[in-house]
């Protein structure tokens, strides 16, 4: 995998999450916005090899923490969710948009709820974000997923290194 | 090369990264917030993309009447309410001075002007401003509009060069306020909390209090942070609390929209100003 391009990609997504551009498509006075990083998490967890998927999940979580205001919660939650998703690669194939929506919705809800709990634990704040806002953002993220999925499929081709032709030559040599 | 031959199993990688994640979570927020501020500093120009469009969108929303007249009305209304509050404070001060000779306090110790670097409008309502602890800014200090006539939030976290401001509408905002009706001397204390959208609430107020729509809400003076009451907003709805029939459920509309501001001021203690000089 081309890690440099991968880092650029998640940095771009983190800038989108932390910046003002997504406010232009937000609902409910800016409260409900899609999370590009959650879509990246699901995509890379299901596309990469298991060790790549684990590393990608934690890296995307770290980027989500950077874009937020508390370090740690997203790294842990995204890492856990991504690692679990990577174990389901044989069972889950997200070719149909409906499956993409379902998996992103569940992952998004789980990530939002668990990371918020950890963030409250760390900062000792007493006012959590209401569940309606978290659920709305998760729904919006899931709705956006089928739009971004084909783009990510295109990007994936440039992110993976082309297979070395050495193996083929070796086989020809043996023949 | 040798490092290319190192193969880490997914399990070992997972455990290592999970421990790193927990370490990050365990480190104190005052330490790890510098990473967030570093991210904002590096990508500041990119984070500001779209802010201008958003500001224009907010400004172009139709007001209750004519937008220009409404803005003018708001400005005059705030000036009047602040003058009235200052007059009351000065009057009380004068009465004390009649008995004790002492120096009149300044309206506020010192102001640090800061530019808004980026805004957060999701579940949390926050601003990041381009001044930090090097300029005397500390958590808890009040942030006011450029015209110095209303409060829009409080400082939540600081780094040396940047600060994070929690807006009045943020759900974790909790500020001591006073409610007063124009033309009356009676004032009621309360605690203002954000509703997470575009307004605030004042819960747990007894229905014995005579409160109505149009009453003015001021931030309560706090020694070292705010010497005089400063207007926050206006009561826009007063109704009975459904869960607690003996209490009011009050909605307050902040008078200024922080998302349309480009520059704000932070009230800092006078001793820092003196040290700087």
JSON list of C-alpha atoms in Angstrom, two decimals, chain A residues 11 14-16 18-21 23-24 28-33 50-52 54-55 58 62-63 65-73 75-76 79-80 83 87 116 118-123 125 127-130 133-134 137 161, chain B residues 4 8-10 13-14 17-18 20-22 24-29 32-33 35-36 39 43 46-51 53-54 57 61 117-126 156-157 164 166 170-173 195-198:
[
{"chain": "A", "resi": 11, "resn": "UNK", "atom": "CA", "xyz": [-5.48, 14.39, 6.26]},
{"chain": "A", "resi": 14, "resn": "UNK", "atom": "CA", "xyz": [-9.67, 15.41, 8.66]},
{"chain": "A", "resi": 15, "resn": "UNK", "atom": "CA", "xyz": [-9.46, 18.95, 7.27]},
{"chain": "A", "resi": 16, "resn": "UNK", "atom": "CA", "xyz": [-12.96, 18.53, 5.86]},
{"chain": "A", "resi": 18, "resn": "UNK", "atom": "CA", "xyz": [-12.53, 20.13, 11.22]},
{"chain": "A", "resi": 19, "resn": "UNK", "atom": "CA", "xyz": [-13.16, 22.92, 8.73]},
{"chain": "A", "resi": 20, "resn": "UNK", "atom": "CA", "xyz": [-16.15, 24.88, 7.59]},
{"chain": "A", "resi": 21, "resn": "UNK", "atom": "CA", "xyz": [-16.79, 23.33, 4.17]},
{"chain": "A", "resi": 23, "resn": "UNK", "atom": "CA", "xyz": [-21.19, 23.22, 7.25]},
{"chain": "A", "resi": 24, "resn": "UNK", "atom": "CA", "xyz": [-22.48, 24.18, 3.81]},
{"chain": "A", "resi": 28, "resn": "UNK", "atom": "CA", "xyz": [-30.32, 21.35, 11.84]},
{"chain": "A", "resi": 29, "resn": "UNK", "atom": "CA", "xyz": [-28.34, 24.57, 12.21]},
{"chain": "A", "resi": 30, "resn": "UNK", "atom": "CA", "xyz": [-25.04, 22.87, 11.53]},
{"chain": "A", "resi": 31, "resn": "UNK", "atom": "CA", "xyz": [-25.46, 20.09, 14.06]},
{"chain": "A", "resi": 32, "resn": "UNK", "atom": "CA", "xyz": [-25.87, 17.19, 11.63]},
{"chain": "A", "resi": 33, "resn": "UNK", "atom": "CA", "xyz": [-22.96, 16.71, 9.22]},
{"chain": "A", "resi": 50, "resn": "UNK", "atom": "CA", "xyz": [-5.96, -7.62, 7.75]},
{"chain": "A", "resi": 51, "resn": "UNK", "atom": "CA", "xyz": [-2.71, -5.98, 8.93]},
{"chain": "A", "resi": 52, "resn": "UNK", "atom": "CA", "xyz": [-3.31, -3.03, 6.59]},
{"chain": "A", "resi": 54, "resn": "UNK", "atom": "CA", "xyz": [-5.83, -2.60, 11.45]},
{"chain": "A", "resi": 55, "resn": "UNK", "atom": "CA", "xyz": [-3.21, 0.08, 10.77]},
{"chain": "A", "resi": 58, "resn": "UNK", "atom": "CA", "xyz": [-6.10, 3.35, 13.95]},
{"chain": "A", "resi": 62, "resn": "UNK", "atom": "CA", "xyz": [-6.03, 9.36, 15.04]},
{"chain": "A", "resi": 63, "resn": "UNK", "atom": "CA", "xyz": [-7.00, 11.77, 12.23]},
{"chain": "A", "resi": 65, "resn": "UNK", "atom": "CA", "xyz": [-9.04, 12.89, 17.06]},
{"chain": "A", "resi": 66, "resn": "UNK", "atom": "CA", "xyz": [-6.86, 15.56, 15.48]},
{"chain": "A", "resi": 67, "resn": "UNK", "atom": "CA", "xyz": [-9.90, 17.04, 13.76]},
{"chain": "A", "resi": 68, "resn": "UNK", "atom": "CA", "xyz": [-11.85, 17.04, 17.03]},
{"chain": "A", "resi": 69, "resn": "UNK", "atom": "CA", "xyz": [-10.84, 18.44, 20.38]},
{"chain": "A", "resi": 70, "resn": "UNK", "atom": "CA", "xyz": [-9.96, 15.39, 22.51]},
{"chain": "A", "resi": 71, "resn": "UNK", "atom": "CA", "xyz": [-7.11, 13.00, 21.69]},
{"chain": "A", "resi": 72, "resn": "UNK", "atom": "CA", "xyz": [-7.58, 9.26, 22.19]},
{"chain": "A", "resi": 73, "resn": "UNK", "atom": "CA", "xyz": [-11.29, 8.35, 21.99]},
{"chain": "A", "resi": 75, "resn": "UNK", "atom": "CA", "xyz": [-8.18, 6.29, 17.91]},
{"chain": "A", "resi": 76, "resn": "UNK", "atom": "CA", "xyz": [-9.41, 3.54, 20.23]},
{"chain": "A", "resi": 79, "resn": "UNK", "atom": "CA", "xyz": [-9.28, 1.04, 15.76]},
{"chain": "A", "resi": 80, "resn": "UNK", "atom": "CA", "xyz": [-11.55, -1.47, 17.48]},
{"chain": "A", "resi": 83, "resn": "UNK", "atom": "CA", "xyz": [-10.29, -4.34, 13.33]},
{"chain": "A", "resi": 87, "resn": "UNK", "atom": "CA", "xyz": [-12.31, -9.88, 10.40]},
{"chain": "A", "resi": 116, "resn": "UNK", "atom": "CA", "xyz": [-18.27, 10.29, 23.07]},
{"chain": "A", "resi": 118, "resn": "UNK", "atom": "CA", "xyz": [-14.51, 8.02, 26.28]},
{"chain": "A", "resi": 119, "resn": "UNK", "atom": "CA", "xyz": [-14.27, 11.77, 25.61]},
{"chain": "A", "resi": 120, "resn": "UNK", "atom": "CA", "xyz": [-16.60, 12.50, 28.53]},
{"chain": "A", "resi": 121, "resn": "UNK", "atom": "CA", "xyz": [-14.50, 10.21, 30.67]},
{"chain": "A", "resi": 122, "resn": "UNK", "atom": "CA", "xyz": [-11.32, 12.05, 29.77]},
{"chain": "A", "resi": 123, "resn": "UNK", "atom": "CA", "xyz": [-12.56, 15.64, 29.99]},
{"chain": "A", "resi": 125, "resn": "UNK", "atom": "CA", "xyz": [-17.66, 17.03, 31.08]},
{"chain": "A", "resi": 127, "resn": "UNK", "atom": "CA", "xyz": [-23.19, 17.28, 28.97]},
{"chain": "A", "resi": 128, "resn": "UNK", "atom": "CA", "xyz": [-23.12, 14.65, 26.24]},
{"chain": "A", "resi": 129, "resn": "UNK", "atom": "CA", "xyz": [-24.27, 15.38, 22.71]},
{"chain": "A", "resi": 130, "resn": "UNK", "atom": "CA", "xyz": [-27.94, 14.27, 22.42]},
{"chain": "A", "resi": 133, "resn": "UNK", "atom": "CA", "xyz": [-27.81, 14.50, 16.92]},
{"chain": "A", "resi": 134, "resn": "UNK", "atom": "CA", "xyz": [-25.51, 11.46, 16.91]},
{"chain": "A", "resi": 137, "resn": "UNK", "atom": "CA", "xyz": [-25.14, 12.43, 11.81]},
{"chain": "A", "resi": 161, "resn": "UNK", "atom": "CA", "xyz": [1.09, -1.01, -5.22]},
{"chain": "B", "resi": 4, "resn": "UNK", "atom": "CA", "xyz": [11.32, -5.01, 4.68]},
{"chain": "B", "resi": 8, "resn": "UNK", "atom": "CA", "xyz": [4.10, -7.91, 12.14]},
{"chain": "B", "resi": 9, "resn": "UNK", "atom": "CA", "xyz": [1.05, -10.06, 12.61]},
{"chain": "B", "resi": 10, "resn": "UNK", "atom": "CA", "xyz": [-2.33, -8.29, 12.63]},
{"chain": "B", "resi": 13, "resn": "UNK", "atom": "CA", "xyz": [-0.17, -4.67, 15.48]},
{"chain": "B", "resi": 14, "resn": "UNK", "atom": "CA", "xyz": [-3.67, -4.40, 16.94]},
{"chain": "B", "resi": 17, "resn": "UNK", "atom": "CA", "xyz": [-1.84, 0.35, 18.43]},
{"chain": "B", "resi": 18, "resn": "UNK", "atom": "CA", "xyz": [-4.57, -0.18, 21.03]},
{"chain": "B", "resi": 20, "resn": "UNK", "atom": "CA", "xyz": [-0.88, 3.53, 22.03]},
{"chain": "B", "resi": 21, "resn": "UNK", "atom": "CA", "xyz": [-4.50, 4.68, 21.78]},
{"chain": "B", "resi": 22, "resn": "UNK", "atom": "CA", "xyz": [-5.12, 4.13, 25.49]},
{"chain": "B", "resi": 24, "resn": "UNK", "atom": "CA", "xyz": [-3.17, 8.92, 24.23]},
{"chain": "B", "resi": 25, "resn": "UNK", "atom": "CA", "xyz": [-6.46, 8.79, 26.11]},
{"chain": "B", "resi": 26, "resn": "UNK", "atom": "CA", "xyz": [-4.71, 8.56, 29.47]},
{"chain": "B", "resi": 27, "resn": "UNK", "atom": "CA", "xyz": [-2.48, 11.60, 28.88]},
{"chain": "B", "resi": 28, "resn": "UNK", "atom": "CA", "xyz": [-4.00, 14.77, 30.38]},
{"chain": "B", "resi": 29, "resn": "UNK", "atom": "CA", "xyz": [-6.20, 16.92, 28.14]},
{"chain": "B", "resi": 32, "resn": "UNK", "atom": "CA", "xyz": [-2.88, 16.49, 24.32]},
{"chain": "B", "resi": 33, "resn": "UNK", "atom": "CA", "xyz": [-4.88, 19.59, 23.32]},
{"chain": "B", "resi": 35, "resn": "UNK", "atom": "CA", "xyz": [-1.80, 18.36, 19.18]},
{"chain": "B", "resi": 36, "resn": "UNK", "atom": "CA", "xyz": [-5.23, 19.67, 18.17]},
{"chain": "B", "resi": 39, "resn": "UNK", "atom": "CA", "xyz": [-3.26, 20.69, 13.54]},
{"chain": "B", "resi": 43, "resn": "UNK", "atom": "CA", "xyz": [-3.92, 23.75, 8.24]},
{"chain": "B", "resi": 46, "resn": "UNK", "atom": "CA", "xyz": [-7.54, 25.17, 4.52]},
{"chain": "B", "resi": 47, "resn": "UNK", "atom": "CA", "xyz": [-9.78, 25.03, 7.57]},
{"chain": "B", "resi": 48, "resn": "UNK", "atom": "CA", "xyz": [-11.02, 28.53, 6.83]},
{"chain": "B", "resi": 49, "resn": "UNK", "atom": "CA", "xyz": [-12.26, 27.48, 3.38]},
{"chain": "B", "resi": 50, "resn": "UNK", "atom": "CA", "xyz": [-15.99, 27.90, 3.16]},
{"chain": "B", "resi": 51, "resn": "UNK", "atom": "CA", "xyz": [-16.20, 30.20, 6.18]},
{"chain": "B", "resi": 53, "resn": "UNK", "atom": "CA", "xyz": [-19.67, 31.48, 2.22]},
{"chain": "B", "resi": 54, "resn": "UNK", "atom": "CA", "xyz": [-21.12, 30.33, 5.55]},
{"chain": "B", "resi": 57, "resn": "UNK", "atom": "CA", "xyz": [-25.40, 32.48, 4.26]},
{"chain": "B", "resi": 61, "resn": "UNK", "atom": "CA", "xyz": [-31.13, 34.77, 6.32]},
{"chain": "B", "resi": 117, "resn": "UNK", "atom": "CA", "xyz": [-9.39, 31.06, 12.83]},
{"chain": "B", "resi": 118, "resn": "UNK", "atom": "CA", "xyz": [-12.09, 28.44, 12.47]},
{"chain": "B", "resi": 119, "resn": "UNK", "atom": "CA", "xyz": [-15.52, 27.59, 13.75]},
{"chain": "B", "resi": 120, "resn": "UNK", "atom": "CA", "xyz": [-17.07, 24.32, 14.88]},
{"chain": "B", "resi": 121, "resn": "UNK", "atom": "CA", "xyz": [-20.78, 24.09, 14.22]},
{"chain": "B", "resi": 122, "resn": "UNK", "atom": "CA", "xyz": [-21.43, 20.37, 14.70]},
{"chain": "B", "resi": 123, "resn": "UNK", "atom": "CA", "xyz": [-22.47, 18.86, 18.01]},
{"chain": "B", "resi": 124, "resn": "UNK", "atom": "CA", "xyz": [-20.12, 21.30, 19.72]},
{"chain": "B", "resi": 125, "resn": "UNK", "atom": "CA", "xyz": [-20.33, 25.05, 19.16]},
{"chain": "B", "resi": 126, "resn": "UNK", "atom": "CA", "xyz": [-16.81, 26.41, 19.37]},
{"chain": "B", "resi": 156, "resn": "UNK", "atom": "CA", "xyz": [-12.21, 26.61, 27.12]},
{"chain": "B", "resi": 157, "resn": "UNK", "atom": "CA", "xyz": [-8.64, 25.61, 26.27]},
{"chain": "B", "resi": 164, "resn": "UNK", "atom": "CA", "xyz": [-10.67, 27.34, 21.88]},
{"chain": "B", "resi": 166, "resn": "UNK", "atom": "CA", "xyz": [-16.98, 27.60, 23.93]},
{"chain": "B", "resi": 170, "resn": "UNK", "atom": "CA", "xyz": [-22.81, 24.99, 23.20]},
{"chain": "B", "resi": 171, "resn": "UNK", "atom": "CA", "xyz": [-24.50, 22.33, 25.29]},
{"chain": "B", "resi": 172, "resn": "UNK", "atom": "CA", "xyz": [-21.67, 22.23, 27.82]},
{"chain": "B", "resi": 173, "resn": "UNK", "atom": "CA", "xyz": [-21.83, 25.99, 28.38]},
{"chain": "B", "resi": 195, "resn": "UNK", "atom": "CA", "xyz": [-29.29, 24.25, 23.78]},
{"chain": "B", "resi": 196, "resn": "UNK", "atom": "CA", "xyz": [-26.87, 23.02, 21.09]},
{"chain": "B", "resi": 197, "resn": "UNK", "atom": "CA", "xyz": [-28.70, 24.88, 18.31]},
{"chain": "B", "resi": 198, "resn": "UNK", "atom": "CA", "xyz": [-29.00, 28.63, 18.19]}
]
